[in-house]
Coordinates of C-alpha atoms in Angstrom, one line a residue:
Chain A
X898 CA 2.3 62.7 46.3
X899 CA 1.0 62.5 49.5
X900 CA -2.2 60.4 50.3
X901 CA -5.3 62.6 50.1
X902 CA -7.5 60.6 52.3
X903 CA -8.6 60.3 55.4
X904 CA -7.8 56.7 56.9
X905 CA -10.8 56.6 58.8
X906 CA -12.8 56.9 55.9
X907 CA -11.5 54.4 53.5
X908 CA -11.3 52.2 56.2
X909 CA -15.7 52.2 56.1
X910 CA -17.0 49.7 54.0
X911 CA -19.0 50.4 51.8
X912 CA -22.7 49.3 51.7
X913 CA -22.8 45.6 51.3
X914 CA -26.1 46.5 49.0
X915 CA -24.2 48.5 46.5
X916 CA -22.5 45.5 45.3
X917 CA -25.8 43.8 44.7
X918 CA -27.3 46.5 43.3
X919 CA -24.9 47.0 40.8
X920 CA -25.5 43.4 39.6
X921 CA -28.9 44.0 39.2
X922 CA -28.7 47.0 37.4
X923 CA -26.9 45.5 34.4
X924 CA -29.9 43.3 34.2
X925 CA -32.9 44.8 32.1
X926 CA -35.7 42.5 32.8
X927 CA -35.2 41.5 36.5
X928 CA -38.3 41.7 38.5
X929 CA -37.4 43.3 41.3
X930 CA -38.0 43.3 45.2
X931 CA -35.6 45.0 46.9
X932 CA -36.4 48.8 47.0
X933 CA -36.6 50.6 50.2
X934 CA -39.0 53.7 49.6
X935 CA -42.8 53.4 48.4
X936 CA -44.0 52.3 45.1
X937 CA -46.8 55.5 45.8
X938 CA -46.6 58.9 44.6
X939 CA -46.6 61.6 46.9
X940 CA -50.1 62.2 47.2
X941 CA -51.3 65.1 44.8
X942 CA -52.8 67.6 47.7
X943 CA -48.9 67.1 48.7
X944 CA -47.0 67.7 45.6
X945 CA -49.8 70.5 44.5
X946 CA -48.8 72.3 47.9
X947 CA -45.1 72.1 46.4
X948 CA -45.7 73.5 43.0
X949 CA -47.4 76.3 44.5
X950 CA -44.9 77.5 46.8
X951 CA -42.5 77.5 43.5
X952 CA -45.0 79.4 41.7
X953 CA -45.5 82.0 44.5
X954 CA -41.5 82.6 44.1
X955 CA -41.1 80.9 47.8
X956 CA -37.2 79.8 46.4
X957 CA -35.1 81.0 49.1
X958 CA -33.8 79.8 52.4
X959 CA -35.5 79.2 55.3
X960 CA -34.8 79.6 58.6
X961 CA -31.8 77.1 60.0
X962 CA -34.0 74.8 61.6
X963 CA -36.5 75.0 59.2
X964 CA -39.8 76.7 58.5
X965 CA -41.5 77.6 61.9
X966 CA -45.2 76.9 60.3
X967 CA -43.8 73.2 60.0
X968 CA -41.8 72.8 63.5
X969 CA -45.3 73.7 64.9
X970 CA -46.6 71.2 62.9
X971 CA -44.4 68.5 64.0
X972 CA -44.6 69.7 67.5
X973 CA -48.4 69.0 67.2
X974 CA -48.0 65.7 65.2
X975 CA -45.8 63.9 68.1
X976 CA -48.1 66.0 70.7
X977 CA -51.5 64.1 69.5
X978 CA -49.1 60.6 68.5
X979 CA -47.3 60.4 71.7
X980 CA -48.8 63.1 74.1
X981 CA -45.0 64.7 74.4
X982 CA -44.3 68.1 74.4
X983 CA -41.6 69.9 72.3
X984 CA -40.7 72.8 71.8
X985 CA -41.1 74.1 68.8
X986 CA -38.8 76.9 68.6
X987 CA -35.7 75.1 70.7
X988 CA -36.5 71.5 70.4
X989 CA -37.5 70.7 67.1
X990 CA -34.9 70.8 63.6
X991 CA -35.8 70.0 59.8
X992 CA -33.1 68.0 58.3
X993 CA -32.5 66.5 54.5
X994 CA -34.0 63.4 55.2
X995 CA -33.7 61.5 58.5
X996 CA -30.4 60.0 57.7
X997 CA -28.4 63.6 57.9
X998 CA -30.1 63.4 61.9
X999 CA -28.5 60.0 62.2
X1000 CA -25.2 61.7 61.4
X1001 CA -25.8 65.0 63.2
X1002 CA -27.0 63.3 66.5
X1003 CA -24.1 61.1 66.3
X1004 CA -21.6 63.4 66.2
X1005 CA -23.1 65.7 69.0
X1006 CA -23.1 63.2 71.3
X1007 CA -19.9 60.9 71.1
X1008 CA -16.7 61.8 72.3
X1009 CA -13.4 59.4 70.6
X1010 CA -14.0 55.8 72.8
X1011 CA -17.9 56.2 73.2
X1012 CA -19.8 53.0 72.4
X1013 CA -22.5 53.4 70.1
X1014 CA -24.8 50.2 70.7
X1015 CA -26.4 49.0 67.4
X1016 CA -29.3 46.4 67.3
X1017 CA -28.5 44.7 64.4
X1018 CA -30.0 43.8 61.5
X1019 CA -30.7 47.5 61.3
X1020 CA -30.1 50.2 58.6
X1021 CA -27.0 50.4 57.1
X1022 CA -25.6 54.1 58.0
X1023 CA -26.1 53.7 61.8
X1024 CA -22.0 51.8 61.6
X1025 CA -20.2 54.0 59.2
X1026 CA -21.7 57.4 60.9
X1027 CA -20.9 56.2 64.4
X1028 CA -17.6 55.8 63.1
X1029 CA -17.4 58.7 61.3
X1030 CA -17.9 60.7 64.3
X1031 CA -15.5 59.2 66.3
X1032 CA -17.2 56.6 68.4
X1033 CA -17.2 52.7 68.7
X1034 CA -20.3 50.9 66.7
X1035 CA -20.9 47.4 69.0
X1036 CA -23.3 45.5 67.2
X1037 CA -25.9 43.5 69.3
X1038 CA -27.4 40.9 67.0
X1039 CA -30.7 40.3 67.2
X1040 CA -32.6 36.7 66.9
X1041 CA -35.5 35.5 65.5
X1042 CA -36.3 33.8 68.1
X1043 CA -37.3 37.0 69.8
X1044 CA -38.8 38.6 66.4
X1045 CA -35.8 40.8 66.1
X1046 CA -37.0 42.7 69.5
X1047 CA -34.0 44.1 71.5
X1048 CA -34.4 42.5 75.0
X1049 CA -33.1 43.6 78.3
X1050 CA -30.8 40.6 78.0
X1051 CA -29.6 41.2 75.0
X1052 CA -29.1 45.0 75.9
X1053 CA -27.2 44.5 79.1
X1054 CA -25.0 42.0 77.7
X1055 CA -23.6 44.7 75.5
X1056 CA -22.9 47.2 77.6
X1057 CA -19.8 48.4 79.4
X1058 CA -18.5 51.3 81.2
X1059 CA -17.9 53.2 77.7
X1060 CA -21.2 53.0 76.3
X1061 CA -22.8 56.0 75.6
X1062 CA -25.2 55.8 73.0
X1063 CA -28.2 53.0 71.7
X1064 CA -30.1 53.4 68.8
X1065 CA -33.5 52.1 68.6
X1066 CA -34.1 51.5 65.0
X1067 CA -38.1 50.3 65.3
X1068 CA -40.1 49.5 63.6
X1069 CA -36.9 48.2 61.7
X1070 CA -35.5 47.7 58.2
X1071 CA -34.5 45.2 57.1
X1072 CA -37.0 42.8 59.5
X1073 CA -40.1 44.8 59.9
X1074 CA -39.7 44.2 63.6
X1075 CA -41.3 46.4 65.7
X1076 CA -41.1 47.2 69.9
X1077 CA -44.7 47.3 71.5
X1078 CA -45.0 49.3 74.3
X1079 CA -44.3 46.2 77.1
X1080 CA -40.9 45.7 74.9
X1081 CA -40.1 49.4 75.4
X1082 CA -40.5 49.4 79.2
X1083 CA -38.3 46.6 79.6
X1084 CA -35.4 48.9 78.9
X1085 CA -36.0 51.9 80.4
X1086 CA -34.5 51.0 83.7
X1087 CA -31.4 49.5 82.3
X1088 CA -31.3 52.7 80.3
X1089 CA -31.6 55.0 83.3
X1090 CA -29.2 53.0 85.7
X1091 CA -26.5 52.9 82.4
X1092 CA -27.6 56.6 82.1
X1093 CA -27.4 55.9 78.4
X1094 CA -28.1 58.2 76.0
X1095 CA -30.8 57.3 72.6
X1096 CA -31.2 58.0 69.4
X1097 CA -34.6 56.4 68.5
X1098 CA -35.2 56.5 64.6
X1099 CA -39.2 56.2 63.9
X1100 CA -38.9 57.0 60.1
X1101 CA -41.2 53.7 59.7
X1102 CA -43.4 54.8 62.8
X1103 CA -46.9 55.3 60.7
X1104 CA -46.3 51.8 59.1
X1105 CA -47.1 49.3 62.0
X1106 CA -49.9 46.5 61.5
X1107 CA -50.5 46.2 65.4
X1108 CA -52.1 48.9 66.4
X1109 CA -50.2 52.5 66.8
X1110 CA -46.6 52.4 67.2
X1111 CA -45.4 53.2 70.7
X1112 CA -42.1 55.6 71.1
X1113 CA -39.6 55.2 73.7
X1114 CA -40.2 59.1 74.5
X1115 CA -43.6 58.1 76.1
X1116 CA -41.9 57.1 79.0
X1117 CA -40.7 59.4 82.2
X1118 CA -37.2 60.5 81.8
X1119 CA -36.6 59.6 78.5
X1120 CA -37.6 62.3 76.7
X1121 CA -34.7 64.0 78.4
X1122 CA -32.3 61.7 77.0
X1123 CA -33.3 60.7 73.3
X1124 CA -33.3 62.3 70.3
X1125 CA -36.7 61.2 67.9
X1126 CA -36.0 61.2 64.6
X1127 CA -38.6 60.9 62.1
X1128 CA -39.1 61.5 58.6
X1129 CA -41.5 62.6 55.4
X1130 CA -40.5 59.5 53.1
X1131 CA -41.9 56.4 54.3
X1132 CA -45.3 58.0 55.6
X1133 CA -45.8 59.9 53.1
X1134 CA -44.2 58.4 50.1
X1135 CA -41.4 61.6 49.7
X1136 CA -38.3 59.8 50.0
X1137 CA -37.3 62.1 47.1
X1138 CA -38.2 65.4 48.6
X1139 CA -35.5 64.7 51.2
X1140 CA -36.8 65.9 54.4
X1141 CA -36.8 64.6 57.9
X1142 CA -37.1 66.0 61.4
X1143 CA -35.3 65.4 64.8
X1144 CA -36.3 66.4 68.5
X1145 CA -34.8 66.3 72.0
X1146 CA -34.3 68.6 74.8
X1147 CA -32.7 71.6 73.7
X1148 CA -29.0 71.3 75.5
X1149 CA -29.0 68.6 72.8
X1150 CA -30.6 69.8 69.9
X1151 CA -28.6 73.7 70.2
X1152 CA -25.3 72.2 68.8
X1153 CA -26.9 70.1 66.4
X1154 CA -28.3 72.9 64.9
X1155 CA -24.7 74.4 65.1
X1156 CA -23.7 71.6 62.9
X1157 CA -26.0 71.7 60.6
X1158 CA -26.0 75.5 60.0
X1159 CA -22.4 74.7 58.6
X1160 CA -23.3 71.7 56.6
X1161 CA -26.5 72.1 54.8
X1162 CA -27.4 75.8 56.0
X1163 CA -31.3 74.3 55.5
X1164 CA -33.7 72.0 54.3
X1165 CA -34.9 72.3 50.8
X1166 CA -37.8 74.8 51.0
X1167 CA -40.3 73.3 48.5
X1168 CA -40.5 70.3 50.5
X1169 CA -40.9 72.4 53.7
X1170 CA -43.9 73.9 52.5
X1171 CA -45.1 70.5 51.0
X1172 CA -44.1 68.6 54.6
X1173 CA -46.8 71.8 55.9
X1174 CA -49.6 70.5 54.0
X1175 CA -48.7 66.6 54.6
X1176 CA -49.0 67.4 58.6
X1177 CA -52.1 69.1 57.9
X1178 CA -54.1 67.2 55.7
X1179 CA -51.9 63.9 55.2
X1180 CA -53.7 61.2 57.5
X1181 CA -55.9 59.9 55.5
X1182 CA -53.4 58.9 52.9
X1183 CA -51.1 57.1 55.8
X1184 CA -53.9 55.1 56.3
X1185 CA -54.9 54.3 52.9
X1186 CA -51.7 53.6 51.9
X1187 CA -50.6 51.8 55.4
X1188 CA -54.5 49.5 54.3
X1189 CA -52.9 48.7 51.1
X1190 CA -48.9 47.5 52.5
X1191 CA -51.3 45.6 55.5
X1192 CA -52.7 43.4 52.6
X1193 CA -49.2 42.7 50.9
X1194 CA -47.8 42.0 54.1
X1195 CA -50.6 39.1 54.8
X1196 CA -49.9 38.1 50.7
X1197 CA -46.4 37.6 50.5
X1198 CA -46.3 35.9 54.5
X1199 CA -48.9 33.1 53.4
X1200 CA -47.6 32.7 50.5
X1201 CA -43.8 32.6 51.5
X1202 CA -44.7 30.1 54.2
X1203 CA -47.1 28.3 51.7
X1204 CA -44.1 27.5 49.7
X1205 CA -42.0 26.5 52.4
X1206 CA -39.9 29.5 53.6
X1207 CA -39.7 29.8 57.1
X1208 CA -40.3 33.8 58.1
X1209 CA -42.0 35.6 61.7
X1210 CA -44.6 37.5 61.3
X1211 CA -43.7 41.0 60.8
X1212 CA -45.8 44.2 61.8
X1213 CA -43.7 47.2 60.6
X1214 CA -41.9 48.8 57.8
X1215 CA -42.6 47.1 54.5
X1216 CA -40.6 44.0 54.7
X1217 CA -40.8 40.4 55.3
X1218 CA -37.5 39.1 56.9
X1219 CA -37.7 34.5 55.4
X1220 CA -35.4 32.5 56.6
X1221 CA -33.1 30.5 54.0
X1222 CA -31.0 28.5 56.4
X1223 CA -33.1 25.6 55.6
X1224 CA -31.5 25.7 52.0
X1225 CA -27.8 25.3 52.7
X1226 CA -26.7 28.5 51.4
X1227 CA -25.8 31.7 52.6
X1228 CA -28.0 34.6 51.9
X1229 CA -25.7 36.1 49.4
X1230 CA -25.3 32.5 47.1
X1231 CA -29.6 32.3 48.0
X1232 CA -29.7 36.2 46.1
X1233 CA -27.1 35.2 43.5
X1234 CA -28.8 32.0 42.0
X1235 CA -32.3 33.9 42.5
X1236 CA -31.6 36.3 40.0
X1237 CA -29.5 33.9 37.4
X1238 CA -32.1 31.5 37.5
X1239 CA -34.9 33.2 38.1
X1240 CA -34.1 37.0 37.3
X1241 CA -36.0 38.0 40.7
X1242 CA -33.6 40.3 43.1
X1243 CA -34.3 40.7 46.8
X1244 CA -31.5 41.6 49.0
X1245 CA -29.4 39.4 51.0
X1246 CA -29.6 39.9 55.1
X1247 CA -26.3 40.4 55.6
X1248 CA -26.0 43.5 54.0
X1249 CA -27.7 45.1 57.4
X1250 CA -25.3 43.0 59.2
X1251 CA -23.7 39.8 59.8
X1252 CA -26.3 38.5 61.9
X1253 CA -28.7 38.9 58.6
X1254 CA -26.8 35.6 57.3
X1255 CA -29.3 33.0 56.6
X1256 CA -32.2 35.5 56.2
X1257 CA -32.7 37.5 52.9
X1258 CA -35.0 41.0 53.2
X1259 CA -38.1 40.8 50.8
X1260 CA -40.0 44.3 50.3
X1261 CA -43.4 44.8 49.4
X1262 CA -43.6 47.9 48.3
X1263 CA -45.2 46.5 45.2
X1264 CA -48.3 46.2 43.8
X1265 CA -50.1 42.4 44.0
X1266 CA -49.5 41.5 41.1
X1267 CA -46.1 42.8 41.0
X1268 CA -45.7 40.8 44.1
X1269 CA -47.0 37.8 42.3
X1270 CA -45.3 37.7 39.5
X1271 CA -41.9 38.1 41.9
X1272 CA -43.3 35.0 43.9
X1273 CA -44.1 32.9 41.2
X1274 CA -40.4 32.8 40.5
X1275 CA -39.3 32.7 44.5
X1276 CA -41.9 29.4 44.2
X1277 CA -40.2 27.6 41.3
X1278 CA -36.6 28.2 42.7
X1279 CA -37.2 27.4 46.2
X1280 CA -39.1 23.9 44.7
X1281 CA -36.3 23.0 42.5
X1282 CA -33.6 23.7 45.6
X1283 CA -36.2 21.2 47.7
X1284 CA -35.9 18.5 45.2
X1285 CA -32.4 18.4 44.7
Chain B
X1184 CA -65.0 41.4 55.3
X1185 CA -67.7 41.7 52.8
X1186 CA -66.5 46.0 52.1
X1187 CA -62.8 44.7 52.4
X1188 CA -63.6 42.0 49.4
X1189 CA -65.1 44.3 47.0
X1190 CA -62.3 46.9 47.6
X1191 CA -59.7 44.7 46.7
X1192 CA -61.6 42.9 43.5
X1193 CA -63.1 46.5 42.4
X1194 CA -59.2 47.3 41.7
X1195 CA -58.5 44.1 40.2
X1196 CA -61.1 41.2 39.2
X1197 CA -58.7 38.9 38.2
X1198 CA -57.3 37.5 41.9
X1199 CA -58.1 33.8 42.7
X1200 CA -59.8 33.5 45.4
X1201 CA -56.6 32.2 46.9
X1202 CA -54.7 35.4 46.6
X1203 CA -57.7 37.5 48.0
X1204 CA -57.8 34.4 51.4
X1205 CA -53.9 35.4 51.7
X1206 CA -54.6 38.8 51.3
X1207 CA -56.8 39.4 53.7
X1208 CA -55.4 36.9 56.3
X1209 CA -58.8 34.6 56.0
X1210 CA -60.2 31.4 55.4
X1211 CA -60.1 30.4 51.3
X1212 CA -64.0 28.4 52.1
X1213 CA -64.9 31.2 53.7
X1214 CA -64.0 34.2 50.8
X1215 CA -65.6 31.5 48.4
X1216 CA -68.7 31.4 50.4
X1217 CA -68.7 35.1 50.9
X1218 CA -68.1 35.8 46.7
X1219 CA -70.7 33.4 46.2
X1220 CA -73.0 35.3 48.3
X1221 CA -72.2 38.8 47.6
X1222 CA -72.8 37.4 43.7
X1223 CA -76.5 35.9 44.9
X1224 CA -77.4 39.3 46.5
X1225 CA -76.5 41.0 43.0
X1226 CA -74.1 43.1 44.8
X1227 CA -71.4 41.7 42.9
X1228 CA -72.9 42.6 39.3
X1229 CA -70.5 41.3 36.8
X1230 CA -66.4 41.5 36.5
X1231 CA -65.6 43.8 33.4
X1232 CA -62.4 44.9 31.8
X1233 CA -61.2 48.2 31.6
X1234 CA -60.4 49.0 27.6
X1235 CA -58.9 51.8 26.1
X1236 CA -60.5 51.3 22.7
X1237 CA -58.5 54.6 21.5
X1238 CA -55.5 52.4 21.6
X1239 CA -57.2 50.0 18.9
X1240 CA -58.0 50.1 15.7
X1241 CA -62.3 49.8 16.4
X1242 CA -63.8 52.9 15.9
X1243 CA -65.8 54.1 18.5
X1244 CA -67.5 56.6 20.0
X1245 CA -68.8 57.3 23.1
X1246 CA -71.0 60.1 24.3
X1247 CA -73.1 61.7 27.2
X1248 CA -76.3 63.2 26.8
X1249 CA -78.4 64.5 29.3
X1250 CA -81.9 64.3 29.4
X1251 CA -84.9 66.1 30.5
X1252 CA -88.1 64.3 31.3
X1253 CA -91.7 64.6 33.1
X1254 CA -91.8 61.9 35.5
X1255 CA -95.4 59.7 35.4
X1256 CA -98.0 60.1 37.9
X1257 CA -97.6 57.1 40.0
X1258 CA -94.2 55.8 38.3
X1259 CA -92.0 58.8 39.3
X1260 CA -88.9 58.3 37.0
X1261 CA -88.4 54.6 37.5
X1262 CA -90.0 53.6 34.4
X1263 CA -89.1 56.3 32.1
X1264 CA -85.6 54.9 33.0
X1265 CA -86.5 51.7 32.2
X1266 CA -87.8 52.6 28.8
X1267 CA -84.4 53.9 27.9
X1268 CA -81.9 51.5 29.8
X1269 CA -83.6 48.4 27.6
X1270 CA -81.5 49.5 24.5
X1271 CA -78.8 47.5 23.9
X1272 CA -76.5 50.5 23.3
X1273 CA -76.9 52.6 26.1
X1274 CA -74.2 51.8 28.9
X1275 CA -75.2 53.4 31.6
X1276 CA -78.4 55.5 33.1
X1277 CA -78.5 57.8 36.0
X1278 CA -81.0 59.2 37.9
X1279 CA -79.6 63.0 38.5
X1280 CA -80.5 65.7 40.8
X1281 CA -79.7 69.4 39.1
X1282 CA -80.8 70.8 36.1
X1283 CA -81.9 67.4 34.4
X1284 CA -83.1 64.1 35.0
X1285 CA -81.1 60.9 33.3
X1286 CA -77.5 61.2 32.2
X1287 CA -77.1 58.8 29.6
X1288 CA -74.0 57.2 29.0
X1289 CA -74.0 55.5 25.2
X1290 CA -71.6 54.1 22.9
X1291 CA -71.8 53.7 18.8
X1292 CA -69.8 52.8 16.2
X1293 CA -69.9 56.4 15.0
X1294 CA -71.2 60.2 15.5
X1295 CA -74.2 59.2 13.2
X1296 CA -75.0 56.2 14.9
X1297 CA -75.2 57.9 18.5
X1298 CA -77.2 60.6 16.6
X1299 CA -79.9 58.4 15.2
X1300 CA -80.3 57.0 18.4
X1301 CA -81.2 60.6 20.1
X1302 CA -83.3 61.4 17.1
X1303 CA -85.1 58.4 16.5
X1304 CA -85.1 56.7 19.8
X1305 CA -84.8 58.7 22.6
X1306 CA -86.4 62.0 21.9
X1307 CA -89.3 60.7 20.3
X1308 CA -90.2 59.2 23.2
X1309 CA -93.5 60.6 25.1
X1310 CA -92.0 61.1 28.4
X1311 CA -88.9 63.1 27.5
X1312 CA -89.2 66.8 26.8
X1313 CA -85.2 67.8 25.6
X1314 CA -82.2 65.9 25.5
X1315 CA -78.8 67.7 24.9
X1316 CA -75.3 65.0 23.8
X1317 CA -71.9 65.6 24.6
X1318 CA -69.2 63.4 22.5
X1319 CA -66.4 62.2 24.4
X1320 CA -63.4 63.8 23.0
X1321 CA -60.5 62.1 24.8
X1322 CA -60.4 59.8 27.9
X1323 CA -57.7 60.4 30.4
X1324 CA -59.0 58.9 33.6
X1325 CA -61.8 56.2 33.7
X1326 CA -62.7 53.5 36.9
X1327 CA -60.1 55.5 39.1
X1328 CA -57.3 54.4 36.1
X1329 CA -55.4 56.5 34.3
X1330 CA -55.5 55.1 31.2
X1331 CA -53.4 57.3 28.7
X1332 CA -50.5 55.4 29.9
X1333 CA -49.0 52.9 32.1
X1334 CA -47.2 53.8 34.9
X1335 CA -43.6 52.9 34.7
X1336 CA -41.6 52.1 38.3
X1337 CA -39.0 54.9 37.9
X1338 CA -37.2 53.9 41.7
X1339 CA -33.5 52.1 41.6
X1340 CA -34.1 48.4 41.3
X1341 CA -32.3 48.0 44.8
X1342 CA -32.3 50.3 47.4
X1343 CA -31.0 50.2 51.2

């Protein structure tokens, strides 16, 4: 028989979180803090908007890119967030959660050879789906030293006369690093005399603890040469609904709509009309529930540095980044004895990486005392390791 | 950070005053200090517990009545209230606007117990011209808590 597959696909590997997670899966009572996606439910105003469409027999499909009621919406939203203007008809598609834009965008924009540049620690699909549409991933490792910011320095190093593409993946999982607007404007010169192309994913955009997150699209010119992708999960705890968005200028935007009429056909529907009402009437939650992550975020900080663990402060997402290079071990061994001794499971940094060695992703997407409970055993391991 | 305080220990009491310092990103003296204060000025009025008796084997009952008065020349309601609030088994008074004056919020051992009390104690009274009790049948949600059950963390234990 004939191989069936395709060797550029078996030659991806596969998430270096799957391993861990199947580890901690066989284990009944480990506490655990390595979830990416809210502890919240979707508020009820939300998920009531949801029911109702079902009830009113709305089960069928929607337009490709989506319901128009929500692409104005979204037009709107990134109009009051970021004073940008996009069209709503042309310039704006609703996609099954912002990863499937990831993919799309990729694959509309690199030719075989392109160089995708990749900040990295970063999100793990950003690799594989450069590669699976035909393009070079070239990692550019970020440092703590510059609080997992890309800089101009770091950018240029990277790039060469085949580099096409850079996602900005801010604020960022697995650090919680996020680019304020004087970090931004660093790049866009490079960017324009590169004449590089961006993909900048803001699926963590409402979650930022230093005032309102700034977009790369605010700038002149770049609008013209980005596409924004953002997202229902994070914001408004509906990772399970599935639904993201993407924008850019419409040259762009027409064949990635091409690719996803093939593919998916559209978004599901129920969550369309649910996204509706979260536009609508959703800020308030976003900033209750952005109050609530701000005060596990100063928690698990002072307490992580009160026991000795070395970490930045971080102002996005819902993680907390500690270094354990202090330790001797590598993140991986730091995750393994964790959850032996200790039954607590956070995720090791290189799984977004190799330049995650020596730091280990904590979330806190938990409740306090979830959060404490989970510490309390980070405490006694990383004492005993200090004796020894 | 006085509202941000009593946000955070409304939803739980049981913090140290460590955790709420860490929490919000201040001084442990100076969240002490604050407590201590906030306690003084009887904001802070005690730190309960939040008890679904159904789940035990203590019978109880709990019920609402509302309660019609004539309010005294000079004293408006305040005293009226007063009268009623003194008995040990009343939980809770309200002033009301609407069609009554005082909800009542009461607790007893039993139906006949709480009925005693609204015969013997509170109707009788000079000031109070009806009083109508509604038993609590079930509670589902109570201090912003749902309280038939605990909410279970249904997400994968490890997620990208």
């Amino acid at each position: 028989m004939r191989n069936p597959l395709n060797s550029k696909i078996t030659g991806i590997q596969p998430s270096g979180i799957r391993k861990f997670f199947d580890i901690v899966a066989d284990m009944k009572d480990a506490i655990s803090l390595g979830v990416g996606e809210p502890d919240f439910d979707t508020p009820w105003h939300i998920r009531e908007e949801g029911i109702h469409s079902l009830e009113r027999g709305r089960t069928f499909y929607t337009s490709n890119s989506g319901l128009k009621e929500l692409r104005q919406e979204i037009a709107k939203y990134i109009k009051r967030n970021y004073d940008v203007d996009y069209n709503p008809l042309t310039e704006v598609m609703v996609t099954v959660g912002g990863s499937e834009a990831i993919d799309l965008a990729m694959r509309v924009m690199l030719d075989p050879e392109d160089e995708v540049l990749i900040p990295q620690p970063s999100y793990v699909s950003y690799v594989p789906c450069a590669i699976m549409a035909g393009g070079v991933p070239v990692p550019i490792e970020l440092e703590e030293k510059d609080e997992f910011r890309l800089t101009p320095e770091k950018l240029e190093e990277k790039i060469t006369e085949k580099t096409k593409l850079l996602v900005l993946p801010f604020p960022n999982n697995p650090t919680g690093a996020i680019m304020e607007k004087e970090d931004l404007e660093k790049l866009v010169s490079i960017i324009e005399e590169h004449d590089i192309y961006l993909i900048t994913d803001e699926i963590y955009s409402e979650l930022s603890y230093k005032g309102k997150s700034s977009s790369i699209i605010e700038f002149p010119g770049m609008r013209e040469r980005t596409v924004y992708i953002n997202g229902f999960s994070k914001a408004y705890a509906m990772t399970g609904w599935r639904l993201g968005y993407c924008c850019g200028p419409q040259l762009i935007m027409k064949q990635i709509l091409k690719l996803h009429q093939f593919a998916i056909m559209c978004a599901p529907t129920t969550s369309q009309y649910a996204a509706v009402e979260a536009l609508k009437n959703g800020d308030e939650d976003i900033a209750k529930m952005r109050e609530a992550y701000n005060e596990r975020r100063r928690y698990l900080v002072t307490r992580l540095r009160d026991m000795g663990m070395e970490c930045f402060e971080p102002y996005g997402a819902f993680y907390v980044f500690p270094s354990v290079k202090n330790f001797g071990m590598s993140s991986e061994e730091f995750a393994t004895k964790l959850l032996e001794e200790e039954k607590v499971a956070i995720v090791p940094g290189t799984a977004f990486g190799d330049c995650g060695e020596g730091f280990m992703r904590i979330s806190y997407a938990y409740s306090i005392q979830d959060l404490k409970k989970a510490l309390d055993g980070i405490e006694r391991f990383v004492s005993r390791l200090k004796t020894k | 950070m006085r509202e941000k305080i009593l946000t955070i220990i409304e939803k739980n009491s049981r913090l140290t005053v460590k955790d709420i310092a860490s929490i919000l990103g201040e001084d442990e003296a100076k969240v002490t200090a604050e407590i201590e204060a906030l306690e003084n000025e009887h904001i802070i009025c005690g730190y309960h517990t939040l008890i679904n008796w159904d789940k035990t084997n203590d019978e109880r009952v709990d019920a609402l009545i509302e309660v019609k008065v004539t309010p005294q020349r000079g004293l408006g309601f305040d005293s009226i209230a007063q009268r009623i609030y003194q008995y040990d088994e009343v939980d809770a008074v309200y002033l009301m606007s609407g069609s009554f004056d005082f909800t009542v919020l009461i607790s007893g051992k039993t139906m006949k117990e709480v009925a005693s009390f609204v015969s013997s104690k509170l109707s009788p009274m000079d000031s109070v011209l009806s009083t109508a009790t509604h038993f609590v049948l079930k509670k589902y949600k109570d201090h912003g808590t749902v309280i038939e059950q605990p909410k279970v963390d249904e997400r994968m234990k490890v997620s990208p």
